[in-house]
XYZ file of C-alpha atoms in Angstrom:
260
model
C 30.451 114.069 113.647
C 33.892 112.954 113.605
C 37.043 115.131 113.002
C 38.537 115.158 109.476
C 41.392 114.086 109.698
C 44.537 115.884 108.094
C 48.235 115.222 107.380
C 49.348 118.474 105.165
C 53.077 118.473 103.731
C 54.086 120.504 101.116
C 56.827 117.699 99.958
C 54.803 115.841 97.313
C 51.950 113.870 96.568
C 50.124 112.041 93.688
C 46.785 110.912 92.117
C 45.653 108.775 88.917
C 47.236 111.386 86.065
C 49.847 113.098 87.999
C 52.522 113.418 90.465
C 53.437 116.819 92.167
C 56.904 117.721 94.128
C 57.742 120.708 95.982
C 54.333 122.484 93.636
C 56.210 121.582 90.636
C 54.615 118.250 88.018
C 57.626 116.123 88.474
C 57.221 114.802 85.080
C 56.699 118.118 82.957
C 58.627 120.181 84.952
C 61.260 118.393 86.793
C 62.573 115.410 84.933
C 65.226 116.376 83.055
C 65.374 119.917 83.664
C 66.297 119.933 87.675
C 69.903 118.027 88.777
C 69.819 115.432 91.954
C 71.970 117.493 93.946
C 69.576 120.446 92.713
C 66.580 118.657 93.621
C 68.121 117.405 97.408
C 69.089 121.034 98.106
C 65.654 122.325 97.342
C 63.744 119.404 99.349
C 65.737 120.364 102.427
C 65.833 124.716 101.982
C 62.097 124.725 100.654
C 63.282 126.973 97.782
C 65.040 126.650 94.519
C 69.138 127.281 94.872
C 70.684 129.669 92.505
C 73.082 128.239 90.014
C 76.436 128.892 92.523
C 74.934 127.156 95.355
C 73.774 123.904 93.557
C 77.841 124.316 92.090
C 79.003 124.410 96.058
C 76.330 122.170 97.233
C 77.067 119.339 94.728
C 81.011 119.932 95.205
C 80.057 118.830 98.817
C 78.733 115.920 97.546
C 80.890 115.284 95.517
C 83.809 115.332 98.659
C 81.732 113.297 100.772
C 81.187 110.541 98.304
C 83.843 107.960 99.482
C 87.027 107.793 101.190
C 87.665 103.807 100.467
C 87.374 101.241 103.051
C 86.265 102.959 106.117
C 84.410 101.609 108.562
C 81.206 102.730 106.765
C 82.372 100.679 103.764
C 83.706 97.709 105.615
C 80.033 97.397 107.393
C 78.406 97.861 104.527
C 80.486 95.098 102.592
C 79.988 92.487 105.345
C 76.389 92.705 106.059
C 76.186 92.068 101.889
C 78.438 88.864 102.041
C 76.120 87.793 104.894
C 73.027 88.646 103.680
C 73.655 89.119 99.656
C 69.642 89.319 98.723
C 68.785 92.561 101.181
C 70.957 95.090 99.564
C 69.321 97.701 101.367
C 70.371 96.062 104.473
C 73.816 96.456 103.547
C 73.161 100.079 102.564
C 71.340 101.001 105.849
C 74.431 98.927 107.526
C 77.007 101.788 105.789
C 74.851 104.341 106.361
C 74.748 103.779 110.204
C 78.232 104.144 110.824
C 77.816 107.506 110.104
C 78.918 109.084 113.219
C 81.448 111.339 115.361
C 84.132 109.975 114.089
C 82.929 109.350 110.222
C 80.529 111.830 108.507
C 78.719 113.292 111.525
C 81.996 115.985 111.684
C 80.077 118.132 108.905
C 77.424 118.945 111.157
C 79.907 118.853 114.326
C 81.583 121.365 112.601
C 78.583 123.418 111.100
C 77.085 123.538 114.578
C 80.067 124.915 115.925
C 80.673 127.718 113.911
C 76.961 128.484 114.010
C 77.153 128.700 117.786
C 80.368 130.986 117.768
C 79.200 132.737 115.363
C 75.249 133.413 117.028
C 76.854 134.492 120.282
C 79.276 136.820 118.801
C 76.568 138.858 116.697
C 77.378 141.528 114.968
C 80.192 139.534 112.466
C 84.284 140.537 112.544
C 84.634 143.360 109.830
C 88.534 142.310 109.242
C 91.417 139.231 109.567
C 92.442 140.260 112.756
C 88.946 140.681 113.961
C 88.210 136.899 112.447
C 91.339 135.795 113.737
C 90.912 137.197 117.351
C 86.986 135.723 117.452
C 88.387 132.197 116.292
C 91.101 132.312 118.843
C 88.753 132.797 121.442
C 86.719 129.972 119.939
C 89.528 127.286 120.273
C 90.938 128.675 123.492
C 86.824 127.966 124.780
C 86.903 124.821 123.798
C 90.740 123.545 124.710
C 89.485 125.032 128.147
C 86.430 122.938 127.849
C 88.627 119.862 127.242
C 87.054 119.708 123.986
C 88.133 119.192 120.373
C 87.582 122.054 117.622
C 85.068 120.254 114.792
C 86.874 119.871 111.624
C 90.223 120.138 112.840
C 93.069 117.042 111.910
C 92.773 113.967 109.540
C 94.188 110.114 110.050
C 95.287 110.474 106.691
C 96.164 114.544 105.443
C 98.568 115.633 108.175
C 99.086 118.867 106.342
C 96.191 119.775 104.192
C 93.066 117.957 103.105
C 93.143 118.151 99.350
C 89.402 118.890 99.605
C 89.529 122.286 101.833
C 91.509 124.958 99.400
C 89.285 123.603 96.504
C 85.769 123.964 98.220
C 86.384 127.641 99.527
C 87.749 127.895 96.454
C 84.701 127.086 94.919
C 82.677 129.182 97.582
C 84.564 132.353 96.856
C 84.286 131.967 92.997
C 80.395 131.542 93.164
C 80.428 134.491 96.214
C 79.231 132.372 98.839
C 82.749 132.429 101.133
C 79.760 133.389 103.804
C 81.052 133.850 107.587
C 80.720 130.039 108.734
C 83.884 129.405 106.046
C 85.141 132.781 106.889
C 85.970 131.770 110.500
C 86.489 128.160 109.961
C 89.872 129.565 107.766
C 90.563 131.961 110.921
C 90.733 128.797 113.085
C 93.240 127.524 110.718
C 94.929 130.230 110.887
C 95.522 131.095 114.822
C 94.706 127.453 116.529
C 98.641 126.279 116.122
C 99.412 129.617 118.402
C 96.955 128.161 120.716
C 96.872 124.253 120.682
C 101.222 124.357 120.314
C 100.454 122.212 117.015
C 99.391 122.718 113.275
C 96.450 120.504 112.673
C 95.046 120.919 108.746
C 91.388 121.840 108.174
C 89.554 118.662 107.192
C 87.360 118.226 104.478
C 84.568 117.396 106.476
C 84.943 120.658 108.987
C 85.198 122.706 105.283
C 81.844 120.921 103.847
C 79.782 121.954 107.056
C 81.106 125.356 106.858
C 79.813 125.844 103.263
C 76.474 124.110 103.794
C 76.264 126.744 106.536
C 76.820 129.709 104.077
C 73.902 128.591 101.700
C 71.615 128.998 104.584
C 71.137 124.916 105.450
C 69.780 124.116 108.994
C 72.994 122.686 111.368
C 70.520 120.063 112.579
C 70.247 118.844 109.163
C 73.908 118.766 107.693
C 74.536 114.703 108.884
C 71.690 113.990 106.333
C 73.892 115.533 103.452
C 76.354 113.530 104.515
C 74.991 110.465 104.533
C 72.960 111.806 100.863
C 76.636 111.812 99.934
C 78.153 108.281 101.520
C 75.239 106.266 100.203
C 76.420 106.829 96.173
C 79.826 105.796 97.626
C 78.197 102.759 99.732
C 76.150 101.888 96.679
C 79.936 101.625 94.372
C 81.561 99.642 97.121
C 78.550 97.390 96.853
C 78.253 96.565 93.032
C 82.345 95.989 93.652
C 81.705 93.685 96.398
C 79.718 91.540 94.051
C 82.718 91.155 91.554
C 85.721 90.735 94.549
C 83.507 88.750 97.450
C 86.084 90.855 99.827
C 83.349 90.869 102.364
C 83.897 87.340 102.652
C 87.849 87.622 102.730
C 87.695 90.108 105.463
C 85.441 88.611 107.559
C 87.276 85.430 107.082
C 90.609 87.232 108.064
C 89.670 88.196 111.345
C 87.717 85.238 112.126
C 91.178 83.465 110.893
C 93.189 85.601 113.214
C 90.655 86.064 116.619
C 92.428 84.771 119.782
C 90.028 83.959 122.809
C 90.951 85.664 126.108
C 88.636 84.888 128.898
């Protein structure tokens, strides 16, 4: 007799009368009652967030959304003026420029304080003792030839609007949990060590606080990109009023110079 076969997942799952998510009836006891950012949070954890981490998750969100034409955008915009009647195409396009450089520095940075943070153990119990752990952290990785995640912006060369407002946020809801707590040491003892002041980006800041509410560091790129595709999706339903997709990839075409 042949094996039954068997696929189990506890995500969701239908038949002719209803639909079921996470245990729950989606339509009796999710629609309208859970929030998006709720709902994401709760996919990913495998539990329900309390009201002050759906208010720091979504804030995350919300400072991930867009950051106007980056790369992610500009992709995103071209493959629609090429391809106008795949719109997922040009979503996926945006969405795949999510890297080192764009996006992927929330879980850069999450990953990084997790690791500091796992081999130190038992956590600092003061600011010095934060500030001494995060100076060894940065010296590690300047001796490493490596960057710290999360420190410096092309844009904020003194402070990323978005940091002081999201640990703001944190500490107001008491998650300020020990991922933020030595990601503000770092910006507190790195100019000492690195002979510059560098300001905390947003991104570093929004990997630290999906740390604190107990997220896996493998997953925090995926919030990211949760975040980037509502921005991706307003660029998009722009790009069908302006056509700029066109105009820029007429510009360079307009301005390319052949060098064999």
């Amino acid at each position: 007799m042949a094996e039954e076969l068997s696929f189990p997942t506890g995500i969701g799952t239908s038949d002719a009368d209803r639909i079921r998510l996470l245990g729950q009836d989606l339509a009796a006891d999710l629609m309208g009652k859970v929030g998006f950012g709720e709902l994401a949070f709760w996919l990913v954890a495998g539990r329900r967030p309390a009201p002050g981490e759906t208010r720091v998750f979504e804030a995350v969100l919300v400072a991930l959304a867009d950051h106007g034409f980056t790369p992610t955008a500009i992709a995103a915009r071209v493959t629609y003026a090429s391809a106008p009647e795949a719109l997922q195409g040009a979503l996926a396009a945006g969405l795949l420029g999510g890297g080192s450089r764009f996006l992927g520095v929330t879980e850069d940075s999450g990953r990084f304080l997790s690791d500091v943070l796992h081999a130190q153990g038992d956590l600092p119990g003061t600011d010095a003792d934060w500030d001494a752990l995060a100076e060894r952290a940065v010296r590690d990785q300047r001796a490493a030839g490596k960057f710290v995640p999360g420190l410096g912006h092309p844009v904020h060369k003194v402070q990323d609007p978005r940091t002081p407002v999201l640990i703001g946020i944190a500490d107001a809801e008491g998650l300020r949990g020990p991922h933020l707590r030595l990601f503000e040491a770092i910006g507190r003892v790195h100019p000492a060590v690195l002979g510059r002041t560098l300001p905390l980006n947003g991104a570093g800041v929004c990997g630290a606080a999906l740390a604190d509410l107990g997220l896996p560091v493998e997953m925090l790129r995926g919030f990211a990109l949760l975040a980037r595709a509502a921005g991706l999706l307003g660029h998009l339903a722009e790009e069908r009023r302006t056509n700029l997709g066109l105009e820029i990839y007429k510009t360079v075409d307009r301005n390319a110079r052949y060098t064999p």
